[in-house]
Amino acid sequence: MNVEKLRTVDDWAAYYRHEFGLPATERGGFVMLPITSRASVIHLPTQRARAVRDLLDSHEIRVPMLARQIRWSFLTYPDRRTDPEVVEMLQRIDIDIPGIGSAVMLPTGMGRWNREGCNWVVPPERDGLLPPLSSVINAALLVGDDRE
């Protein structure tokens, strides 16, 4: 599919499904990625997210990432249930893992500027597998707190 020819939200949702295997849907006039047992997201503050990206890159782990004003969202697959104590610890350092049933908005454009106010830092790849959520959590804990 040629992204230049995509005009509607439904076109973009179909593009994400067809090109990247993401279960994107249209909801409320936006392209949404539902959080399921196959797709998860972890939101990190920007500074920590940059450090996590660098660490994962050094281990050749590629993670699709969306940038928003103060947070980045890493797309992953939930490889195991996150321990409640770990979730609590992550929340204390401003890291959030939305639960099944929630969703994250995807951009209707591959460039920096679009109506959703987010852009791909690292876009998904065709036939690319999402990395395990646990690897992003481990990296986020390893890089330390950006407020230290």
mmCIF file with all atom_site columns, C-alpha atoms in Angstrom:
data_model
loop_
_atom_site.group_PDB
_atom_site.id
_atom_site.type_symbol
_atom_site.label_atom_id
_atom_site.label_alt_id
_atom_site.label_comp_id
_atom_site.label_asym_id
_atom_site.label_entity_id
_atom_site.label_seq_id
_atom_site.pdbx_PDB_ins_code
_atom_site.Cartn_x
_atom_site.Cartn_y
_atom_site.Cartn_z
_atom_site.occupancy
_atom_site.B_iso_or_equiv
_atom_site.pdbx_formal_charge
_atom_site.auth_seq_id
_atom_site.auth_comp_id
_atom_site.auth_asym_id
_atom_site.auth_atom_id
_atom_site.pdbx_PDB_model_num
ATOM 1   C CA . MET A 1 1   ? 0.000   0.000   0.000  1.00 0.00 ? 1   MET A CA 1
ATOM 2   C CA . ASN A 1 2   ? 1.163   3.500   -0.800 1.00 0.00 ? 2   ASN A CA 1
ATOM 3   C CA . VAL A 1 3   ? 0.832   5.749   2.288  1.00 0.00 ? 3   VAL A CA 1
ATOM 4   C CA . GLU A 1 4   ? 0.415   8.787   0.026  1.00 0.00 ? 4   GLU A CA 1
ATOM 5   C CA . LYS A 1 5   ? -2.928  7.385   -1.125 1.00 0.00 ? 5   LYS A CA 1
ATOM 6   C CA . LEU A 1 6   ? -4.343  6.778   2.374  1.00 0.00 ? 6   LEU A CA 1
ATOM 7   C CA . ARG A 1 7   ? -7.058  9.340   3.062  1.00 0.00 ? 7   ARG A CA 1
ATOM 8   C CA . THR A 1 8   ? -9.444  8.092   5.737  1.00 0.00 ? 8   THR A CA 1
ATOM 9   C CA . VAL A 1 9   ? -9.062  6.687   9.218  1.00 0.00 ? 9   VAL A CA 1
ATOM 10  C CA . ASP A 1 10  ? -10.417 3.375   7.890  1.00 0.00 ? 10  ASP A CA 1
ATOM 11  C CA . ASP A 1 11  ? -7.693  3.409   5.211  1.00 0.00 ? 11  ASP A CA 1
ATOM 12  C CA . TRP A 1 12  ? -5.036  3.876   7.907  1.00 0.00 ? 12  TRP A CA 1
ATOM 13  C CA . ALA A 1 13  ? -6.491  1.137   10.133 1.00 0.00 ? 13  ALA A CA 1
ATOM 14  C CA . ALA A 1 14  ? -6.468  -1.259  7.156  1.00 0.00 ? 14  ALA A CA 1
ATOM 15  C CA . TYR A 1 15  ? -2.880  -0.203  6.380  1.00 0.00 ? 15  TYR A CA 1
ATOM 16  C CA . TYR A 1 16  ? -1.697  -1.019  9.918  1.00 0.00 ? 16  TYR A CA 1
ATOM 17  C CA . ARG A 1 17  ? -3.502  -4.380  9.807  1.00 0.00 ? 17  ARG A CA 1
ATOM 18  C CA . HIS A 1 18  ? -2.289  -5.342  6.321  1.00 0.00 ? 18  HIS A CA 1
ATOM 19  C CA . GLU A 1 19  ? 1.283   -4.020  6.422  1.00 0.00 ? 19  GLU A CA 1
ATOM 20  C CA . PHE A 1 20  ? 2.247   -4.693  10.032 1.00 0.00 ? 20  PHE A CA 1
ATOM 21  C CA . GLY A 1 21  ? -0.246  -7.231  11.364 1.00 0.00 ? 21  GLY A CA 1
ATOM 22  C CA . LEU A 1 22  ? -1.376  -4.808  14.081 1.00 0.00 ? 22  LEU A CA 1
ATOM 23  C CA . PRO A 1 23  ? -5.033  -5.255  15.120 1.00 0.00 ? 23  PRO A CA 1
ATOM 24  C CA . ALA A 1 24  ? -5.829  -1.579  14.433 1.00 0.00 ? 24  ALA A CA 1
ATOM 25  C CA . THR A 1 25  ? -9.428  -0.398  14.339 1.00 0.00 ? 25  THR A CA 1
ATOM 26  C CA . GLU A 1 26  ? -11.303 2.837   13.797 1.00 0.00 ? 26  GLU A CA 1
ATOM 27  C CA . ARG A 1 27  ? -12.877 4.210   16.955 1.00 0.00 ? 27  ARG A CA 1
ATOM 28  C CA . GLY A 1 28  ? -14.277 7.694   17.415 1.00 0.00 ? 28  GLY A CA 1
ATOM 29  C CA . GLY A 1 29  ? -12.630 8.979   14.251 1.00 0.00 ? 29  GLY A CA 1
ATOM 30  C CA . PHE A 1 30  ? -9.137  7.770   15.213 1.00 0.00 ? 30  PHE A CA 1
ATOM 31  C CA . VAL A 1 31  ? -6.992  4.717   14.515 1.00 0.00 ? 31  VAL A CA 1
ATOM 32  C CA . MET A 1 32  ? -6.723  2.741   17.726 1.00 0.00 ? 32  MET A CA 1
ATOM 33  C CA . LEU A 1 33  ? -4.545  -0.223  18.666 1.00 0.00 ? 33  LEU A CA 1
ATOM 34  C CA . PRO A 1 34  ? -6.479  -2.273  21.225 1.00 0.00 ? 34  PRO A CA 1
ATOM 35  C CA . ILE A 1 35  ? -4.437  -3.754  24.055 1.00 0.00 ? 35  ILE A CA 1
ATOM 36  C CA . THR A 1 36  ? -4.980  -7.512  23.875 1.00 0.00 ? 36  THR A CA 1
ATOM 37  C CA . SER A 1 37  ? -3.249  -10.753 24.731 1.00 0.00 ? 37  SER A CA 1
ATOM 38  C CA . ARG A 1 38  ? -1.270  -10.264 21.477 1.00 0.00 ? 38  ARG A CA 1
ATOM 39  C CA . ALA A 1 39  ? -0.392  -6.562  21.601 1.00 0.00 ? 39  ALA A CA 1
ATOM 40  C CA . SER A 1 40  ? 0.632   -4.418  24.542 1.00 0.00 ? 40  SER A CA 1
ATOM 41  C CA . VAL A 1 41  ? 2.113   -0.984  25.119 1.00 0.00 ? 41  VAL A CA 1
ATOM 42  C CA . ILE A 1 42  ? 4.387   0.505   27.728 1.00 0.00 ? 42  ILE A CA 1
ATOM 43  C CA . HIS A 1 43  ? 4.513   4.300   28.170 1.00 0.00 ? 43  HIS A CA 1
ATOM 44  C CA . LEU A 1 44  ? 7.753   5.866   29.410 1.00 0.00 ? 44  LEU A CA 1
ATOM 45  C CA . PRO A 1 45  ? 8.847   9.443   30.082 1.00 0.00 ? 45  PRO A CA 1
ATOM 46  C CA . THR A 1 46  ? 10.833  10.765  27.099 1.00 0.00 ? 46  THR A CA 1
ATOM 47  C CA . GLN A 1 47  ? 14.302  10.865  28.695 1.00 0.00 ? 47  GLN A CA 1
ATOM 48  C CA . ARG A 1 48  ? 14.049  7.324   30.052 1.00 0.00 ? 48  ARG A CA 1
ATOM 49  C CA . ALA A 1 49  ? 12.541  6.168   26.740 1.00 0.00 ? 49  ALA A CA 1
ATOM 50  C CA . ARG A 1 50  ? 15.576  7.460   24.835 1.00 0.00 ? 50  ARG A CA 1
ATOM 51  C CA . ALA A 1 51  ? 17.908  5.578   27.177 1.00 0.00 ? 51  ALA A CA 1
ATOM 52  C CA . VAL A 1 52  ? 15.785  2.417   26.832 1.00 0.00 ? 52  VAL A CA 1
ATOM 53  C CA . ARG A 1 53  ? 15.844  2.736   23.031 1.00 0.00 ? 53  ARG A CA 1
ATOM 54  C CA . ASP A 1 54  ? 19.642  3.050   23.075 1.00 0.00 ? 54  ASP A CA 1
ATOM 55  C CA . LEU A 1 55  ? 20.014  0.032   25.366 1.00 0.00 ? 55  LEU A CA 1
ATOM 56  C CA . LEU A 1 56  ? 17.672  -2.115  23.265 1.00 0.00 ? 56  LEU A CA 1
ATOM 57  C CA . ASP A 1 57  ? 19.420  -0.981  20.067 1.00 0.00 ? 57  ASP A CA 1
ATOM 58  C CA . SER A 1 58  ? 22.763  -2.079  21.542 1.00 0.00 ? 58  SER A CA 1
ATOM 59  C CA . HIS A 1 59  ? 21.251  -5.565  21.959 1.00 0.00 ? 59  HIS A CA 1
ATOM 60  C CA . GLU A 1 60  ? 19.747  -5.423  18.456 1.00 0.00 ? 60  GLU A CA 1
ATOM 61  C CA . ILE A 1 61  ? 16.188  -5.478  19.823 1.00 0.00 ? 61  ILE A CA 1
ATOM 62  C CA . ARG A 1 62  ? 13.944  -3.428  17.555 1.00 0.00 ? 62  ARG A CA 1
ATOM 63  C CA . VAL A 1 63  ? 10.818  -1.951  19.124 1.00 0.00 ? 63  VAL A CA 1
ATOM 64  C CA . PRO A 1 64  ? 8.200   0.130   17.312 1.00 0.00 ? 64  PRO A CA 1
ATOM 65  C CA . MET A 1 65  ? 7.951   3.421   19.261 1.00 0.00 ? 65  MET A CA 1
ATOM 66  C CA . LEU A 1 66  ? 5.584   6.361   19.177 1.00 0.00 ? 66  LEU A CA 1
ATOM 67  C CA . ALA A 1 67  ? 6.613   9.775   20.490 1.00 0.00 ? 67  ALA A CA 1
ATOM 68  C CA . ARG A 1 68  ? 4.208   12.116  22.176 1.00 0.00 ? 68  ARG A CA 1
ATOM 69  C CA . GLN A 1 69  ? 5.019   15.393  23.885 1.00 0.00 ? 69  GLN A CA 1
ATOM 70  C CA . ILE A 1 70  ? 6.249   14.000  27.206 1.00 0.00 ? 70  ILE A CA 1
ATOM 71  C CA . ARG A 1 71  ? 6.020   10.238  26.740 1.00 0.00 ? 71  ARG A CA 1
ATOM 72  C CA . TRP A 1 72  ? 7.014   7.548   24.298 1.00 0.00 ? 72  TRP A CA 1
ATOM 73  C CA . SER A 1 73  ? 4.969   4.398   23.752 1.00 0.00 ? 73  SER A CA 1
ATOM 74  C CA . PHE A 1 74  ? 6.738   1.117   22.979 1.00 0.00 ? 74  PHE A CA 1
ATOM 75  C CA . LEU A 1 75  ? 4.661   -1.533  21.165 1.00 0.00 ? 75  LEU A CA 1
ATOM 76  C CA . THR A 1 76  ? 5.299   -5.026  22.519 1.00 0.00 ? 76  THR A CA 1
ATOM 77  C CA . TYR A 1 77  ? 3.659   -8.379  22.987 1.00 0.00 ? 77  TYR A CA 1
ATOM 78  C CA . PRO A 1 78  ? 2.743   -9.449  26.514 1.00 0.00 ? 78  PRO A CA 1
ATOM 79  C CA . ASP A 1 79  ? 4.991   -12.459 27.008 1.00 0.00 ? 79  ASP A CA 1
ATOM 80  C CA . ARG A 1 80  ? 3.904   -13.005 30.609 1.00 0.00 ? 80  ARG A CA 1
ATOM 81  C CA . ARG A 1 81  ? 1.748   -11.448 33.265 1.00 0.00 ? 81  ARG A CA 1
ATOM 82  C CA . THR A 1 82  ? 3.585   -8.580  34.944 1.00 0.00 ? 82  THR A CA 1
ATOM 83  C CA . ASP A 1 83  ? 3.906   -9.073  38.680 1.00 0.00 ? 83  ASP A CA 1
ATOM 84  C CA . PRO A 1 84  ? 1.744   -6.560  40.629 1.00 0.00 ? 84  PRO A CA 1
ATOM 85  C CA . GLU A 1 85  ? 4.777   -5.457  42.671 1.00 0.00 ? 85  GLU A CA 1
ATOM 86  C CA . VAL A 1 86  ? 6.654   -4.663  39.461 1.00 0.00 ? 86  VAL A CA 1
ATOM 87  C CA . VAL A 1 87  ? 3.666   -2.700  38.117 1.00 0.00 ? 87  VAL A CA 1
ATOM 88  C CA . GLU A 1 88  ? 3.578   -0.716  41.362 1.00 0.00 ? 88  GLU A CA 1
ATOM 89  C CA . MET A 1 89  ? 7.313   -0.010  41.158 1.00 0.00 ? 89  MET A CA 1
ATOM 90  C CA . LEU A 1 90  ? 6.971   1.095   37.518 1.00 0.00 ? 90  LEU A CA 1
ATOM 91  C CA . GLN A 1 91  ? 4.104   3.428   38.379 1.00 0.00 ? 91  GLN A CA 1
ATOM 92  C CA . ARG A 1 92  ? 6.272   5.092   41.050 1.00 0.00 ? 92  ARG A CA 1
ATOM 93  C CA . ILE A 1 93  ? 8.786   5.993   38.328 1.00 0.00 ? 93  ILE A CA 1
ATOM 94  C CA . ASP A 1 94  ? 6.073   7.217   35.924 1.00 0.00 ? 94  ASP A CA 1
ATOM 95  C CA . ILE A 1 95  ? 5.972   4.138   33.674 1.00 0.00 ? 95  ILE A CA 1
ATOM 96  C CA . ASP A 1 96  ? 2.543   2.868   32.689 1.00 0.00 ? 96  ASP A CA 1
ATOM 97  C CA . ILE A 1 97  ? 1.371   -0.397  31.158 1.00 0.00 ? 97  ILE A CA 1
ATOM 98  C CA . PRO A 1 98  ? -2.243  -0.072  29.994 1.00 0.00 ? 98  PRO A CA 1
ATOM 99  C CA . GLY A 1 99  ? -4.355  -3.152  30.648 1.00 0.00 ? 99  GLY A CA 1
ATOM 100 C CA . ILE A 1 100 ? -6.239  -5.383  28.260 1.00 0.00 ? 100 ILE A CA 1
ATOM 101 C CA . GLY A 1 101 ? -9.304  -3.580  26.981 1.00 0.00 ? 101 GLY A CA 1
ATOM 102 C CA . SER A 1 102 ? -7.649  -0.175  26.733 1.00 0.00 ? 102 SER A CA 1
ATOM 103 C CA . ALA A 1 103 ? -6.164  1.183   23.505 1.00 0.00 ? 103 ALA A CA 1
ATOM 104 C CA . VAL A 1 104 ? -3.466  3.492   22.167 1.00 0.00 ? 104 VAL A CA 1
ATOM 105 C CA . MET A 1 105 ? -3.955  5.936   19.315 1.00 0.00 ? 105 MET A CA 1
ATOM 106 C CA . LEU A 1 106 ? -1.869  5.396   16.176 1.00 0.00 ? 106 LEU A CA 1
ATOM 107 C CA . PRO A 1 107 ? -0.958  8.227   13.809 1.00 0.00 ? 107 PRO A CA 1
ATOM 108 C CA . THR A 1 108 ? -2.574  8.743   10.420 1.00 0.00 ? 108 THR A CA 1
ATOM 109 C CA . GLY A 1 109 ? 0.741   9.587   8.850  1.00 0.00 ? 109 GLY A CA 1
ATOM 110 C CA . MET A 1 110 ? 4.320   8.403   8.888  1.00 0.00 ? 110 MET A CA 1
ATOM 111 C CA . GLY A 1 111 ? 5.818   11.872  9.182  1.00 0.00 ? 111 GLY A CA 1
ATOM 112 C CA . ARG A 1 112 ? 6.439   14.009  12.230 1.00 0.00 ? 112 ARG A CA 1
ATOM 113 C CA . TRP A 1 113 ? 3.299   16.144  11.959 1.00 0.00 ? 113 TRP A CA 1
ATOM 114 C CA . ASN A 1 114 ? -0.202  14.703  12.028 1.00 0.00 ? 114 ASN A CA 1
ATOM 115 C CA . ARG A 1 115 ? -3.498  15.440  13.710 1.00 0.00 ? 115 ARG A CA 1
ATOM 116 C CA . GLU A 1 116 ? -2.945  12.920  16.509 1.00 0.00 ? 116 GLU A CA 1
ATOM 117 C CA . GLY A 1 117 ? 0.066   14.763  17.919 1.00 0.00 ? 117 GLY A CA 1
ATOM 118 C CA . CYS A 1 118 ? 2.288   11.684  17.868 1.00 0.00 ? 118 CYS A CA 1
ATOM 119 C CA . ASN A 1 119 ? 4.794   10.288  15.427 1.00 0.00 ? 119 ASN A CA 1
ATOM 120 C CA . TRP A 1 120 ? 6.787   7.130   14.888 1.00 0.00 ? 120 TRP A CA 1
ATOM 121 C CA . VAL A 1 121 ? 10.293  7.246   16.368 1.00 0.00 ? 121 VAL A CA 1
ATOM 122 C CA . VAL A 1 122 ? 10.708  3.704   15.085 1.00 0.00 ? 122 VAL A CA 1
ATOM 123 C CA . PRO A 1 123 ? 7.871   2.589   12.810 1.00 0.00 ? 123 PRO A CA 1
ATOM 124 C CA . PRO A 1 124 ? 6.673   -0.999  12.792 1.00 0.00 ? 124 PRO A CA 1
ATOM 125 C CA . GLU A 1 125 ? 8.162   -3.286  10.155 1.00 0.00 ? 125 GLU A CA 1
ATOM 126 C CA . ARG A 1 126 ? 6.352   -5.463  7.704  1.00 0.00 ? 126 ARG A CA 1
ATOM 127 C CA . ASP A 1 127 ? 6.261   -8.996  9.078  1.00 0.00 ? 127 ASP A CA 1
ATOM 128 C CA . GLY A 1 128 ? 8.168   -7.735  12.125 1.00 0.00 ? 128 GLY A CA 1
ATOM 129 C CA . LEU A 1 129 ? 7.499   -9.384  15.429 1.00 0.00 ? 129 LEU A CA 1
ATOM 130 C CA . LEU A 1 130 ? 6.805   -7.218  18.434 1.00 0.00 ? 130 LEU A CA 1
ATOM 131 C CA . PRO A 1 131 ? 9.428   -7.665  21.158 1.00 0.00 ? 131 PRO A CA 1
ATOM 132 C CA . PRO A 1 132 ? 8.439   -9.079  24.534 1.00 0.00 ? 132 PRO A CA 1
ATOM 133 C CA . LEU A 1 133 ? 7.105   -6.607  27.073 1.00 0.00 ? 133 LEU A CA 1
ATOM 134 C CA . SER A 1 134 ? 9.444   -8.081  29.681 1.00 0.00 ? 134 SER A CA 1
ATOM 135 C CA . SER A 1 135 ? 12.520  -7.012  27.675 1.00 0.00 ? 135 SER A CA 1
ATOM 136 C CA . VAL A 1 136 ? 11.339  -3.379  27.616 1.00 0.00 ? 136 VAL A CA 1
ATOM 137 C CA . ILE A 1 137 ? 10.485  -3.487  31.337 1.00 0.00 ? 137 ILE A CA 1
ATOM 138 C CA . ASN A 1 138 ? 13.937  -4.902  32.141 1.00 0.00 ? 138 ASN A CA 1
ATOM 139 C CA . ALA A 1 139 ? 15.629  -2.226  30.025 1.00 0.00 ? 139 ALA A CA 1
ATOM 140 C CA . ALA A 1 140 ? 13.550  0.518   31.669 1.00 0.00 ? 140 ALA A CA 1
ATOM 141 C CA . LEU A 1 141 ? 14.633  -0.662  35.108 1.00 0.00 ? 141 LEU A CA 1
ATOM 142 C CA . LEU A 1 142 ? 18.266  -1.042  34.047 1.00 0.00 ? 142 LEU A CA 1
ATOM 143 C CA . VAL A 1 143 ? 18.711  2.478   32.688 1.00 0.00 ? 143 VAL A CA 1
ATOM 144 C CA . GLY A 1 144 ? 17.823  4.113   36.000 1.00 0.00 ? 144 GLY A CA 1
ATOM 145 C CA . ASP A 1 145 ? 15.676  7.089   36.789 1.00 0.00 ? 145 ASP A CA 1
ATOM 146 C CA . ASP A 1 146 ? 16.173  10.152  34.587 1.00 0.00 ? 146 ASP A CA 1
ATOM 147 C CA . ARG A 1 147 ? 15.531  12.343  37.661 1.00 0.00 ? 147 ARG A CA 1
ATOM 148 C CA . GLU A 1 148 ? 18.561  10.961  39.523 1.00 0.00 ? 148 GLU A CA 1
#
